[in-house]
PDB file of C-alpha atoms and ligand atoms in Angstrom:
ATOM      1  CA  MET E   1     -12.031 -26.076 196.232  1.00 57.00           C
ATOM      2  CA  MET E   2     -14.569 -27.293 193.661  1.00 66.00           C
ATOM      3  CA  MET E   3     -18.228 -26.689 194.424  1.00 74.00           C
ATOM      4  CA  TYR E   4     -20.478 -29.575 193.416  1.00 82.00           C
ATOM      5  CA  PRO E   5     -22.941 -30.150 191.823  1.00 91.00           C
ATOM      6  CA  ASP E   6     -22.036 -28.234 188.685  1.00 94.00           C
ATOM      7  CA  ALA E   7     -22.491 -28.625 184.931  1.00 94.00           C
ATOM      8  CA  ARG E   8     -20.310 -31.747 184.864  1.00 95.00           C
ATOM      9  CA  THR E   9     -21.919 -33.633 187.721  1.00 97.00           C
ATOM     10  CA  LEU E  10     -22.548 -37.296 186.881  1.00 97.00           C
ATOM     11  CA  LEU E  11     -26.093 -38.365 187.666  1.00 98.00           C
ATOM     12  CA  HIS E  12     -27.216 -41.609 189.285  1.00 98.00           C
ATOM     13  CA  GLY E  13     -30.410 -42.624 190.977  1.00 98.00           C
ATOM     14  CA  ILE E  14     -32.869 -45.231 192.112  1.00 98.00           C
ATOM     15  CA  ILE E  15     -36.281 -45.874 190.584  1.00 98.00           C
ATOM     16  CA  GLY E  16     -38.965 -47.605 192.634  1.00 97.00           C
ATOM     17  CA  HIS E  17     -42.530 -47.139 193.790  1.00 97.00           C
ATOM     18  CA  PRO E  18     -42.642 -46.132 196.587  1.00 95.00           C
ATOM     19  CA  VAL E  19     -39.017 -45.095 197.044  1.00 95.00           C
ATOM     20  CA  GLY E  20     -39.125 -42.535 199.835  1.00 93.00           C
ATOM     21  CA  HIS E  21     -37.875 -45.068 202.380  1.00 91.00           C
ATOM     22  CA  SER E  22     -34.789 -46.010 200.339  1.00 94.00           C
ATOM     23  CA  LEU E  23     -31.432 -45.826 202.110  1.00 95.00           C
ATOM     24  CA  SER E  24     -29.442 -46.109 198.875  1.00 97.00           C
ATOM     25  CA  PRO E  25     -29.060 -42.312 198.363  1.00 98.00           C
ATOM     26  CA  VAL E  26     -27.492 -42.031 201.815  1.00 97.00           C
ATOM     27  CA  PHE E  27     -24.715 -44.539 201.268  1.00 98.00           C
ATOM     28  CA  GLN E  28     -24.119 -43.970 197.538  1.00 98.00           C
ATOM     29  CA  ASN E  29     -23.676 -40.225 198.086  1.00 98.00           C
ATOM     30  CA  ALA E  30     -21.407 -40.939 201.076  1.00 98.00           C
ATOM     31  CA  ALA E  31     -19.240 -43.009 198.721  1.00 98.00           C
ATOM     32  CA  PHE E  32     -19.088 -40.270 196.058  1.00 97.00           C
ATOM     33  CA  SER E  33     -18.098 -37.629 198.561  1.00 96.00           C
ATOM     34  CA  ALA E  34     -15.526 -39.870 200.283  1.00 96.00           C
ATOM     35  CA  LEU E  35     -13.766 -40.326 196.931  1.00 97.00           C
ATOM     36  CA  GLY E  36     -14.158 -36.626 196.034  1.00 95.00           C
ATOM     37  CA  MET E  37     -16.202 -37.501 192.945  1.00 97.00           C
ATOM     38  CA  ASN E  38     -18.391 -34.994 191.168  1.00 97.00           C
ATOM     39  CA  ALA E  39     -21.454 -37.241 191.174  1.00 98.00           C
ATOM     40  CA  VAL E  40     -24.846 -37.464 192.855  1.00 98.00           C
ATOM     41  CA  TYR E  41     -27.436 -40.170 193.485  1.00 98.00           C
ATOM     42  CA  LEU E  42     -31.120 -39.274 193.750  1.00 98.00           C
ATOM     43  CA  ALA E  43     -34.369 -41.143 194.385  1.00 98.00           C
ATOM     44  CA  PHE E  44     -37.128 -41.136 191.759  1.00 98.00           C
ATOM     45  CA  ASP E  45     -40.621 -42.379 192.546  1.00 98.00           C
ATOM     46  CA  VAL E  46     -41.728 -43.839 189.202  1.00 98.00           C
ATOM     47  CA  SER E  47     -45.160 -45.440 188.854  1.00 98.00           C
ATOM     48  CA  PRO E  48     -45.420 -48.585 186.692  1.00 98.00           C
ATOM     49  CA  ALA E  49     -47.289 -46.592 184.027  1.00 98.00           C
ATOM     50  CA  ASP E  50     -44.359 -44.172 183.727  1.00 98.00           C
ATOM     51  CA  LEU E  51     -41.564 -46.748 183.621  1.00 98.00           C
ATOM     52  CA  GLY E  52     -40.911 -46.547 179.854  1.00 98.00           C
ATOM     53  CA  ASP E  53     -40.846 -42.746 179.902  1.00 98.00           C
ATOM     54  CA  ALA E  54     -38.470 -42.832 182.872  1.00 98.00           C
ATOM     55  CA  LEU E  55     -36.017 -45.086 181.011  1.00 98.00           C
ATOM     56  CA  ARG E  56     -36.180 -42.916 177.905  1.00 98.00           C
ATOM     57  CA  GLY E  57     -35.451 -40.016 180.246  1.00 97.00           C
ATOM     58  CA  VAL E  58     -32.363 -41.801 181.551  1.00 98.00           C
ATOM     59  CA  CYS E  59     -30.990 -41.811 177.998  1.00 96.00           C
ATOM     60  CA  ALA E  60     -32.182 -38.313 177.113  1.00 97.00           C
ATOM     61  CA  LEU E  61     -30.729 -36.770 180.269  1.00 97.00           C
ATOM     62  CA  GLY E  62     -27.551 -38.824 180.241  1.00 97.00           C
ATOM     63  CA  ILE E  63     -28.084 -40.358 183.668  1.00 98.00           C
ATOM     64  CA  ARG E  64     -25.143 -42.748 184.039  1.00 98.00           C
ATOM     65  CA  GLY E  65     -26.354 -45.292 186.514  1.00 98.00           C
ATOM     66  CA  LEU E  66     -29.608 -46.475 187.963  1.00 98.00           C
ATOM     67  CA  SER E  67     -30.662 -48.777 190.772  1.00 98.00           C
ATOM     68  CA  VAL E  68     -33.978 -50.494 190.160  1.00 98.00           C
ATOM     69  CA  THR E  69     -36.159 -51.630 193.009  1.00 96.00           C
ATOM     70  CA  ILE E  70     -39.656 -52.955 193.704  1.00 93.00           C
ATOM     71  CA  PRO E  71     -41.887 -53.136 191.668  1.00 95.00           C
ATOM     72  CA  HIS E  72     -39.738 -52.546 188.565  1.00 97.00           C
ATOM     73  CA  LYS E  73     -37.012 -55.226 188.665  1.00 95.00           C
ATOM     74  CA  GLU E  74     -38.665 -57.434 186.053  1.00 94.00           C
ATOM     75  CA  ALA E  75     -40.806 -54.845 184.266  1.00 97.00           C
ATOM     76  CA  VAL E  76     -37.755 -52.761 183.350  1.00 98.00           C
ATOM     77  CA  ILE E  77     -36.268 -55.468 181.115  1.00 98.00           C
ATOM     78  CA  PRO E  78     -38.173 -54.627 177.869  1.00 98.00           C
ATOM     79  CA  PHE E  79     -36.893 -51.042 178.062  1.00 98.00           C
ATOM     80  CA  LEU E  80     -33.208 -52.035 178.095  1.00 98.00           C
ATOM     81  CA  ASP E  81     -30.841 -52.525 175.147  1.00 98.00           C
ATOM     82  CA  GLU E  82     -29.057 -55.475 176.729  1.00 98.00           C
ATOM     83  CA  VAL E  83     -29.380 -57.684 179.817  1.00 98.00           C
ATOM     84  CA  ASP E  84     -26.275 -59.513 181.056  1.00 98.00           C
ATOM     85  CA  GLY E  85     -26.140 -63.230 181.791  1.00 97.00           C
ATOM     86  CA  ASP E  86     -26.526 -63.003 185.581  1.00 97.00           C
ATOM     87  CA  ALA E  87     -29.602 -60.802 185.326  1.00 98.00           C
ATOM     88  CA  GLN E  88     -31.059 -63.080 182.646  1.00 97.00           C
ATOM     89  CA  SER E  89     -30.596 -66.134 184.849  1.00 96.00           C
ATOM     90  CA  ILE E  90     -32.200 -64.383 187.807  1.00 96.00           C
ATOM     91  CA  GLY E  91     -34.913 -62.864 185.612  1.00 95.00           C
ATOM     92  CA  ALA E  92     -34.562 -59.479 187.275  1.00 95.00           C
ATOM     93  CA  VAL E  93     -32.487 -56.327 186.925  1.00 97.00           C
ATOM     94  CA  ASN E  94     -31.495 -54.181 189.904  1.00 97.00           C
ATOM     95  CA  THR E  95     -28.769 -52.182 188.143  1.00 98.00           C
ATOM     96  CA  VAL E  96     -28.715 -50.220 184.888  1.00 98.00           C
ATOM     97  CA  LEU E  97     -25.540 -48.845 183.334  1.00 98.00           C
ATOM     98  CA  ASN E  98     -25.851 -46.197 180.628  1.00 98.00           C
ATOM     99  CA  ARG E  99     -22.905 -47.031 178.374  1.00 97.00           C
ATOM    100  CA  ASP E 100     -22.776 -44.335 175.673  1.00 96.00           C
ATOM    101  CA  GLY E 101     -26.540 -44.229 175.353  1.00 96.00           C
ATOM    102  CA  ARG E 102     -27.065 -48.001 175.538  1.00 97.00           C
ATOM    103  CA  LEU E 103     -28.871 -49.172 178.642  1.00 98.00           C
ATOM    104  CA  ILE E 104     -27.415 -52.378 180.069  1.00 98.00           C
ATOM    105  CA  GLY E 105     -29.286 -54.321 182.755  1.00 98.00           C
ATOM    106  CA  MET E 106     -27.392 -56.221 185.432  1.00 98.00           C
ATOM    107  CA  ASN E 107     -28.080 -57.772 188.801  1.00 98.00           C
ATOM    108  CA  THR E 108     -25.964 -57.245 191.914  1.00 98.00           C
ATOM    109  CA  ASP E 109     -28.452 -58.631 194.445  1.00 97.00           C
ATOM    110  CA  TRP E 110     -26.888 -62.089 194.153  1.00 98.00           C
ATOM    111  CA  GLN E 111     -23.427 -60.638 194.797  1.00 97.00           C
ATOM    112  CA  GLY E 112     -24.800 -58.761 197.799  1.00 97.00           C
ATOM    113  CA  ALA E 113     -26.155 -62.005 199.247  1.00 98.00           C
ATOM    114  CA  VAL E 114     -23.005 -64.003 198.513  1.00 98.00           C
ATOM    115  CA  GLN E 115     -20.625 -61.389 199.889  1.00 97.00           C
ATOM    116  CA  ALA E 116     -22.759 -60.946 203.012  1.00 97.00           C
ATOM    117  CA  LEU E 117     -22.749 -64.723 203.617  1.00 98.00           C
ATOM    118  CA  GLU E 118     -19.065 -65.072 202.766  1.00 97.00           C
ATOM    119  CA  SER E 119     -18.233 -62.509 205.445  1.00 95.00           C
ATOM    120  CA  ALA E 120     -19.341 -65.232 207.890  1.00 97.00           C
ATOM    121  CA  THR E 121     -18.599 -68.556 206.168  1.00 98.00           C
ATOM    122  CA  SER E 122     -17.784 -70.363 202.925  1.00 98.00           C
ATOM    123  CA  LEU E 123     -20.562 -71.651 200.666  1.00 98.00           C
ATOM    124  CA  ALA E 124     -19.113 -74.516 198.607  1.00 98.00           C
ATOM    125  CA  GLY E 125     -20.626 -77.847 199.589  1.00 98.00           C
ATOM    126  CA  LYS E 126     -22.805 -76.326 202.347  1.00 98.00           C
ATOM    127  CA  LYS E 127     -26.522 -77.008 202.574  1.00 98.00           C
ATOM    128  CA  VAL E 128     -28.365 -73.683 202.337  1.00 98.00           C
ATOM    129  CA  LEU E 129     -32.015 -73.387 203.358  1.00 98.00           C
ATOM    130  CA  VAL E 130     -33.630 -70.450 201.551  1.00 98.00           C
ATOM    131  CA  ILE E 131     -36.954 -69.373 203.026  1.00 98.00           C
ATOM    132  CA  GLY E 132     -39.249 -67.710 200.507  1.00 97.00           C
ATOM    133  CA  ALA E 133     -39.581 -67.975 196.746  1.00 97.00           C
ATOM    134  CA  GLY E 134     -40.013 -64.409 195.494  1.00 93.00           C
ATOM    135  CA  GLY E 135     -37.637 -62.155 193.604  1.00 90.00           C
ATOM    136  CA  ALA E 136     -35.134 -61.778 196.434  1.00 94.00           C
ATOM    137  CA  ALA E 137     -35.056 -65.552 196.891  1.00 97.00           C
ATOM    138  CA  ARG E 138     -34.214 -66.011 193.194  1.00 96.00           C
ATOM    139  CA  ALA E 139     -31.128 -63.814 193.514  1.00 97.00           C
ATOM    140  CA  VAL E 140     -30.021 -65.659 196.674  1.00 98.00           C
ATOM    141  CA  CYS E 141     -30.580 -69.090 195.058  1.00 98.00           C
ATOM    142  CA  TYR E 142     -28.607 -68.059 191.977  1.00 98.00           C
ATOM    143  CA  GLY E 143     -25.751 -66.731 194.105  1.00 98.00           C
ATOM    144  CA  VAL E 144     -25.391 -69.622 196.534  1.00 98.00           C
ATOM    145  CA  THR E 145     -25.629 -72.332 193.860  1.00 98.00           C
ATOM    146  CA  ARG E 146     -23.097 -70.456 191.737  1.00 97.00           C
ATOM    147  CA  LYS E 147     -20.774 -70.738 194.731  1.00 98.00           C
ATOM    148  CA  GLY E 148     -21.338 -74.483 194.951  1.00 98.00           C
ATOM    149  CA  ALA E 149     -23.861 -74.663 197.796  1.00 98.00           C
ATOM    150  CA  ILE E 150     -26.542 -77.362 198.027  1.00 98.00           C
ATOM    151  CA  LEU E 151     -29.948 -75.685 197.861  1.00 98.00           C
ATOM    152  CA  HIS E 152     -33.243 -76.288 199.625  1.00 98.00           C
ATOM    153  CA  VAL E 153     -36.082 -73.805 199.081  1.00 98.00           C
ATOM    154  CA  ALA E 154     -38.936 -73.682 201.595  1.00 98.00           C
ATOM    155  CA  ASN E 155     -41.967 -71.494 200.984  1.00 98.00           C
ATOM    156  CA  ARG E 156     -45.448 -70.926 202.371  1.00 97.00           C
ATOM    157  CA  THR E 157     -46.748 -71.756 198.889  1.00 97.00           C
ATOM    158  CA  PRO E 158     -44.822 -74.967 198.125  1.00 97.00           C
ATOM    159  CA  GLU E 159     -45.451 -74.855 194.370  1.00 98.00           C
ATOM    160  CA  LYS E 160     -43.445 -71.636 194.145  1.00 97.00           C
ATOM    161  CA  ALA E 161     -40.618 -73.266 196.105  1.00 98.00           C
ATOM    162  CA  ARG E 162     -40.700 -76.113 193.614  1.00 98.00           C
ATOM    163  CA  ALA E 163     -40.399 -73.835 190.566  1.00 97.00           C
ATOM    164  CA  LEU E 164     -37.462 -71.993 192.108  1.00 97.00           C
ATOM    165  CA  ALA E 165     -35.671 -75.120 193.336  1.00 98.00           C
ATOM    166  CA  GLU E 166     -36.062 -76.754 189.939  1.00 97.00           C
ATOM    167  CA  ALA E 167     -34.590 -73.698 188.221  1.00 97.00           C
ATOM    168  CA  PHE E 168     -31.437 -73.925 190.347  1.00 97.00           C
ATOM    169  CA  GLY E 169     -31.106 -77.652 190.962  1.00 97.00           C
ATOM    170  CA  GLY E 170     -32.316 -77.781 194.570  1.00 97.00           C
ATOM    171  CA  THR E 171     -34.880 -79.555 196.717  1.00 98.00           C
ATOM    172  CA  TRP E 172     -38.043 -77.889 197.985  1.00 98.00           C
ATOM    173  CA  SER E 173     -40.801 -78.022 200.605  1.00 97.00           C
ATOM    174  CA  GLY E 174     -43.359 -76.015 202.540  1.00 97.00           C
ATOM    175  CA  LEU E 175     -42.394 -74.348 205.806  1.00 97.00           C
ATOM    176  CA  GLU E 176     -43.128 -77.434 207.955  1.00 93.00           C
ATOM    177  CA  SER E 177     -40.645 -80.027 209.238  1.00 85.00           C
ATOM    178  CA  LEU E 178     -37.569 -77.936 208.426  1.00 91.00           C
ATOM    179  CA  ASP E 179     -35.895 -79.113 211.663  1.00 87.00           C
ATOM    180  CA  ARG E 180     -34.954 -82.374 209.974  1.00 86.00           C
ATOM    181  CA  LEU E 181     -33.148 -80.710 207.103  1.00 90.00           C
ATOM    182  CA  ASN E 182     -29.770 -80.242 208.861  1.00 92.00           C
ATOM    183  CA  ALA E 183     -28.963 -77.081 206.893  1.00 97.00           C
ATOM    184  CA  SER E 184     -25.682 -75.300 207.668  1.00 98.00           C
ATOM    185  CA  ILE E 185     -26.906 -71.936 206.423  1.00 98.00           C
ATOM    186  CA  LEU E 186     -30.385 -70.409 206.626  1.00 98.00           C
ATOM    187  CA  VAL E 187     -31.452 -67.313 204.688  1.00 98.00           C
ATOM    188  CA  ASN E 188     -34.798 -65.578 205.176  1.00 98.00           C
ATOM    189  CA  THR E 189     -35.838 -63.793 201.982  1.00 97.00           C
ATOM    190  CA  THR E 190     -39.431 -63.062 203.040  1.00 97.00           C
ATOM    191  CA  SER E 191     -40.581 -59.856 204.677  1.00 95.00           C
ATOM    192  CA  VAL E 192     -41.670 -61.736 207.819  1.00 97.00           C
ATOM    193  CA  GLY E 193     -40.243 -59.984 210.898  1.00 97.00           C
ATOM    194  CA  MET E 194     -40.032 -56.558 209.283  1.00 95.00           C
ATOM    195  CA  ALA E 195     -41.198 -53.592 211.399  1.00 92.00           C
ATOM    196  CA  PRO E 196     -43.893 -53.189 212.604  1.00 94.00           C
ATOM    197  CA  ASP E 197     -44.362 -56.989 212.806  1.00 96.00           C
ATOM    198  CA  VAL E 198     -41.192 -57.456 214.841  1.00 96.00           C
ATOM    199  CA  ASP E 199     -42.601 -60.366 216.879  1.00 97.00           C
ATOM    200  CA  CYS E 200     -42.920 -62.593 213.802  1.00 97.00           C
ATOM    201  CA  SER E 201     -40.387 -65.073 212.507  1.00 98.00           C
ATOM    202  CA  PRO E 202     -40.661 -67.162 209.333  1.00 97.00           C
ATOM    203  CA  VAL E 203     -39.703 -70.405 211.121  1.00 97.00           C
ATOM    204  CA  PRO E 204     -39.820 -71.793 214.671  1.00 96.00           C
ATOM    205  CA  ALA E 205     -36.604 -71.414 216.694  1.00 96.00           C
ATOM    206  CA  SER E 206     -36.131 -75.200 216.603  1.00 96.00           C
ATOM    207  CA  VAL E 207     -35.153 -74.931 212.899  1.00 97.00           C
ATOM    208  CA  LEU E 208     -32.056 -72.977 213.975  1.00 97.00           C
ATOM    209  CA  GLU E 209     -30.582 -75.829 216.026  1.00 95.00           C
ATOM    210  CA  GLY E 210     -27.320 -76.879 214.402  1.00 95.00           C
ATOM    211  CA  VAL E 211     -27.334 -74.034 211.878  1.00 97.00           C
ATOM    212  CA  GLU E 212     -23.903 -72.425 211.458  1.00 98.00           C
ATOM    213  CA  VAL E 213     -24.939 -69.093 209.898  1.00 98.00           C
ATOM    214  CA  ALA E 214     -28.371 -67.412 209.743  1.00 98.00           C
ATOM    215  CA  MET E 215     -28.975 -64.429 207.496  1.00 98.00           C
ATOM    216  CA  ASP E 216     -32.036 -62.209 207.223  1.00 98.00           C
ATOM    217  CA  ILE E 217     -32.607 -59.847 204.322  1.00 96.00           C
ATOM    218  CA  VAL E 218     -34.955 -57.796 206.515  1.00 95.00           C
ATOM    219  CA  TYR E 219     -32.962 -54.831 207.827  1.00 92.00           C
ATOM    220  CA  ARG E 220     -35.520 -52.964 209.863  1.00 91.00           C
ATOM    221  CA  PRO E 221     -35.028 -53.858 212.679  1.00 92.00           C
ATOM    222  CA  ARG E 222     -31.391 -54.838 212.222  1.00 93.00           C
ATOM    223  CA  GLU E 223     -31.799 -57.682 214.667  1.00 96.00           C
ATOM    224  CA  THR E 224     -35.035 -59.420 213.711  1.00 97.00           C
ATOM    225  CA  ARG E 225     -36.663 -62.041 215.883  1.00 98.00           C
ATOM    226  CA  LEU E 226     -35.129 -64.690 213.602  1.00 98.00           C
ATOM    227  CA  LEU E 227     -31.625 -63.313 214.145  1.00 98.00           C
ATOM    228  CA  ARG E 228     -32.185 -62.910 217.888  1.00 98.00           C
ATOM    229  CA  GLU E 229     -33.257 -66.555 218.141  1.00 98.00           C
ATOM    230  CA  ALA E 230     -30.367 -67.576 215.900  1.00 98.00           C
ATOM    231  CA  ARG E 231     -27.892 -65.829 218.171  1.00 98.00           C
ATOM    232  CA  ALA E 232     -29.445 -67.556 221.190  1.00 98.00           C
ATOM    233  CA  ALA E 233     -29.077 -70.908 219.393  1.00 97.00           C
ATOM    234  CA  GLY E 234     -25.357 -70.241 218.878  1.00 97.00           C
ATOM    235  CA  CYS E 235     -25.481 -69.379 215.144  1.00 98.00           C
ATOM    236  CA  ARG E 236     -23.382 -66.660 213.572  1.00 98.00           C
ATOM    237  CA  THR E 237     -25.747 -64.019 212.201  1.00 98.00           C
ATOM    238  CA  VAL E 238     -25.695 -61.778 209.124  1.00 98.00           C
ATOM    239  CA  ASP E 239     -28.190 -58.927 209.078  1.00 96.00           C
ATOM    240  CA  GLY E 240     -30.026 -57.381 206.127  1.00 95.00           C
ATOM    241  CA  LEU E 241     -27.773 -54.359 206.112  1.00 95.00           C
ATOM    242  CA  ALA E 242     -24.945 -56.518 204.800  1.00 96.00           C
ATOM    243  CA  MET E 243     -26.799 -57.578 201.634  1.00 96.00           C
ATOM    244  CA  LEU E 244     -28.062 -54.055 200.994  1.00 96.00           C
ATOM    245  CA  LEU E 245     -24.546 -52.705 201.439  1.00 97.00           C
ATOM    246  CA  HIS E 246     -22.809 -55.214 199.188  1.00 98.00           C
ATOM    247  CA  GLN E 247     -25.340 -55.027 196.342  1.00 98.00           C
ATOM    248  CA  GLY E 248     -24.906 -51.243 196.461  1.00 98.00           C
ATOM    249  CA  ALA E 249     -21.118 -51.426 196.577  1.00 98.00           C
ATOM    250  CA  ALA E 250     -21.161 -53.656 193.479  1.00 98.00           C
ATOM    251  CA  GLN E 251     -23.397 -51.112 191.717  1.00 98.00           C
ATOM    252  CA  PHE E 252     -21.011 -48.303 192.615  1.00 98.00           C
ATOM    253  CA  GLU E 253     -18.153 -50.248 191.042  1.00 98.00           C
ATOM    254  CA  ILE E 254     -20.148 -50.917 187.844  1.00 98.00           C
ATOM    255  CA  TRP E 255     -21.041 -47.243 187.376  1.00 98.00           C
ATOM    256  CA  THR E 256     -17.730 -45.668 188.385  1.00 98.00           C
ATOM    257  CA  GLY E 257     -15.125 -48.320 187.592  1.00 98.00           C
ATOM    258  CA  ARG E 258     -13.628 -47.576 191.001  1.00 98.00           C
ATOM    259  CA  MET E 259     -13.381 -49.659 194.135  1.00 98.00           C
ATOM    260  CA  ALA E 260     -16.285 -48.889 196.455  1.00 98.00           C
ATOM    261  CA  PRO E 261     -15.358 -47.427 199.854  1.00 98.00           C
ATOM    262  CA  VAL E 262     -17.329 -50.152 201.605  1.00 97.00           C
ATOM    263  CA  ASP E 263     -16.452 -49.099 205.176  1.00 98.00           C
ATOM    264  CA  ILE E 264     -17.712 -45.577 204.564  1.00 98.00           C
ATOM    265  CA  MET E 265     -20.867 -46.855 202.898  1.00 98.00           C
ATOM    266  CA  GLU E 266     -21.489 -49.216 205.812  1.00 97.00           C
ATOM    267  CA  GLU E 267     -21.021 -46.464 208.359  1.00 98.00           C
ATOM    268  CA  ALA E 268     -23.482 -44.186 206.516  1.00 98.00           C
ATOM    269  CA  LEU E 269     -26.007 -46.999 206.195  1.00 96.00           C
ATOM    270  CA  ALA E 270     -25.750 -48.098 209.829  1.00 94.00           C
ATOM    271  CA  LYS E 271     -26.200 -44.507 210.983  1.00 95.00           C
ATOM    272  CA  ALA E 272     -29.245 -44.005 208.756  1.00 94.00           C
ATOM    273  CA  ILE E 273     -30.836 -47.235 209.971  1.00 89.00           C
ATOM    274  CA  SER E 274     -30.258 -46.473 213.633  1.00 87.00           C
ATOM    275  CA  GLU E 275     -31.724 -42.984 213.146  1.00 89.00           C
ATOM    276  CA  LYS E 276     -34.812 -44.540 211.557  1.00 82.00           C
ATOM    277  CA  GLU E 277     -35.075 -47.125 214.327  1.00 78.00           C
ATOM    278  CA  SER E 278     -34.992 -44.469 217.032  1.00 80.00           C
ATOM    279  CA  ALA E 279     -37.355 -42.094 215.163  1.00 74.00           C
TER     280      ALA E 279
HETATM  281  P1  ATR J 301     -39.645 -60.155 196.893  1.00 74.55           P
HETATM  282  O1  ATR J 301     -39.589 -59.903 195.420  1.00 74.55           O
HETATM  283  O2  ATR J 301     -39.277 -58.963 197.727  1.00 74.55           O
HETATM  284  O3  ATR J 301     -38.892 -61.382 197.300  1.00 74.55           O
HETATM  285  P2  ATR J 301     -42.254 -61.363 196.688  1.00 74.55           P
HETATM  286  O4  ATR J 301     -41.934 -61.765 195.307  1.00 74.55           O
HETATM  287  O5  ATR J 301     -43.584 -60.749 196.957  1.00 74.55           O
HETATM  288  O6  ATR J 301     -41.180 -60.343 197.249  1.00 74.55           O
HETATM  289  O7  ATR J 301     -42.050 -62.644 197.617  1.00 74.55           O
HETATM  290  C1  ATR J 301     -42.393 -62.624 198.924  1.00 74.55           C
HETATM  291  C2  ATR J 301     -42.040 -63.976 199.562  1.00 74.55           C
HETATM  292  O8  ATR J 301     -42.307 -63.879 200.950  1.00 74.55           O
HETATM  293  C3  ATR J 301     -42.868 -65.133 199.043  1.00 74.55           C
HETATM  294  O9  ATR J 301     -42.074 -66.301 199.083  1.00 74.55           O
HETATM  295  C4  ATR J 301     -43.996 -65.201 200.073  1.00 74.55           C
HETATM  296  O10 ATR J 301     -44.602 -66.482 200.198  1.00 74.55           O
HETATM  297  P3  ATR J 301     -45.772 -66.955 199.169  1.00 74.55           P
HETATM  298  O11 ATR J 301     -45.069 -67.360 197.912  1.00 74.55           O
HETATM  299  O12 ATR J 301     -46.426 -68.086 199.857  1.00 74.55           O
HETATM  300  O13 ATR J 301     -46.671 -65.761 198.984  1.00 74.55           O
HETATM  301  C5  ATR J 301     -43.236 -64.879 201.325  1.00 74.55           C
HETATM  302  N1  ATR J 301     -44.098 -64.386 202.398  1.00 74.55           N
HETATM  303  C6  ATR J 301     -44.659 -63.153 202.476  1.00 74.55           C
HETATM  304  N2  ATR J 301     -45.378 -63.044 203.611  1.00 74.55           N
HETATM  305  C7  ATR J 301     -45.280 -64.220 204.257  1.00 74.55           C
HETATM  306  C8  ATR J 301     -45.786 -64.745 205.509  1.00 74.55           C
HETATM  307  N3  ATR J 301     -46.542 -63.991 206.312  1.00 74.55           N
HETATM  308  N4  ATR J 301     -45.438 -65.993 205.850  1.00 74.55           N
HETATM  309  C9  ATR J 301     -44.662 -66.758 205.067  1.00 74.55           C
HETATM  310  N5  ATR J 301     -44.153 -66.344 203.876  1.00 74.55           N
HETATM  311  C10 ATR J 301     -44.453 -65.091 203.484  1.00 74.55           C
END
């Protein structure tokens, strides 16, 4: 029986600031141990001022794979040797692969969103209402339009919705009068509804009438007010755990070249979230 970690252990991690709340170590390490791999995944709290040093450290220490989270997803780009086409189109990197000392930036957030939505429905030809126009919204817009959906972006600050919609060939608006849109799919990409503000929802329940699938990227609580109202309105719902899980599974596959044990990762993630919710 091998005892890990040892001198050959492959290193992976997440950089963010703060990062102490991250659930990625829980489910990435569950995946490594399920496949019997000699690899670990750690969390590194890296301040913006230290970002360049941290990336040089990734090369110097031979860390093989990195997740990148807020606030570094855009700022990390100048420190990379290459950024792939998806990440360039989104303008953000959430995944770094150290390929023989060259750092390659990628983005799996869009895949996370698409796979989460596709677990409930197809996207081609469907009208998707994306609420919010920040970084997460960009990945969702890229993903759904790549799959042939018709995009509408609605944001509190309409000018930001406009810039995003124009980048991906969609229509845009503020958060008012969304009832008349007749969207089939609704995705909340804002933090509205996240604990402790669990009584908030980004849109009135009336917007959910006629919606086929509603997805929230907020995962704490798992059932946000938006998803509760969506369920009551007869929509199928996709919670934020699904996007987190699938973006992480895609990262695992990039770093290891192996198929991610998604069921095991999901189980570890669900357990960690329910422990946090009851804490
Ligand atoms: P991220 O990169 O995680 O998506 P972000 O870039 O800060 O985060 O974007 C946050 C998004 O949530 C924005 O679309 C923001 O709306 P504004 O562009 O008007 O700021 C939206 N948002 C945050 N709090 C909100 C609130 N209370 N009501 C409505 N929208 C909100």
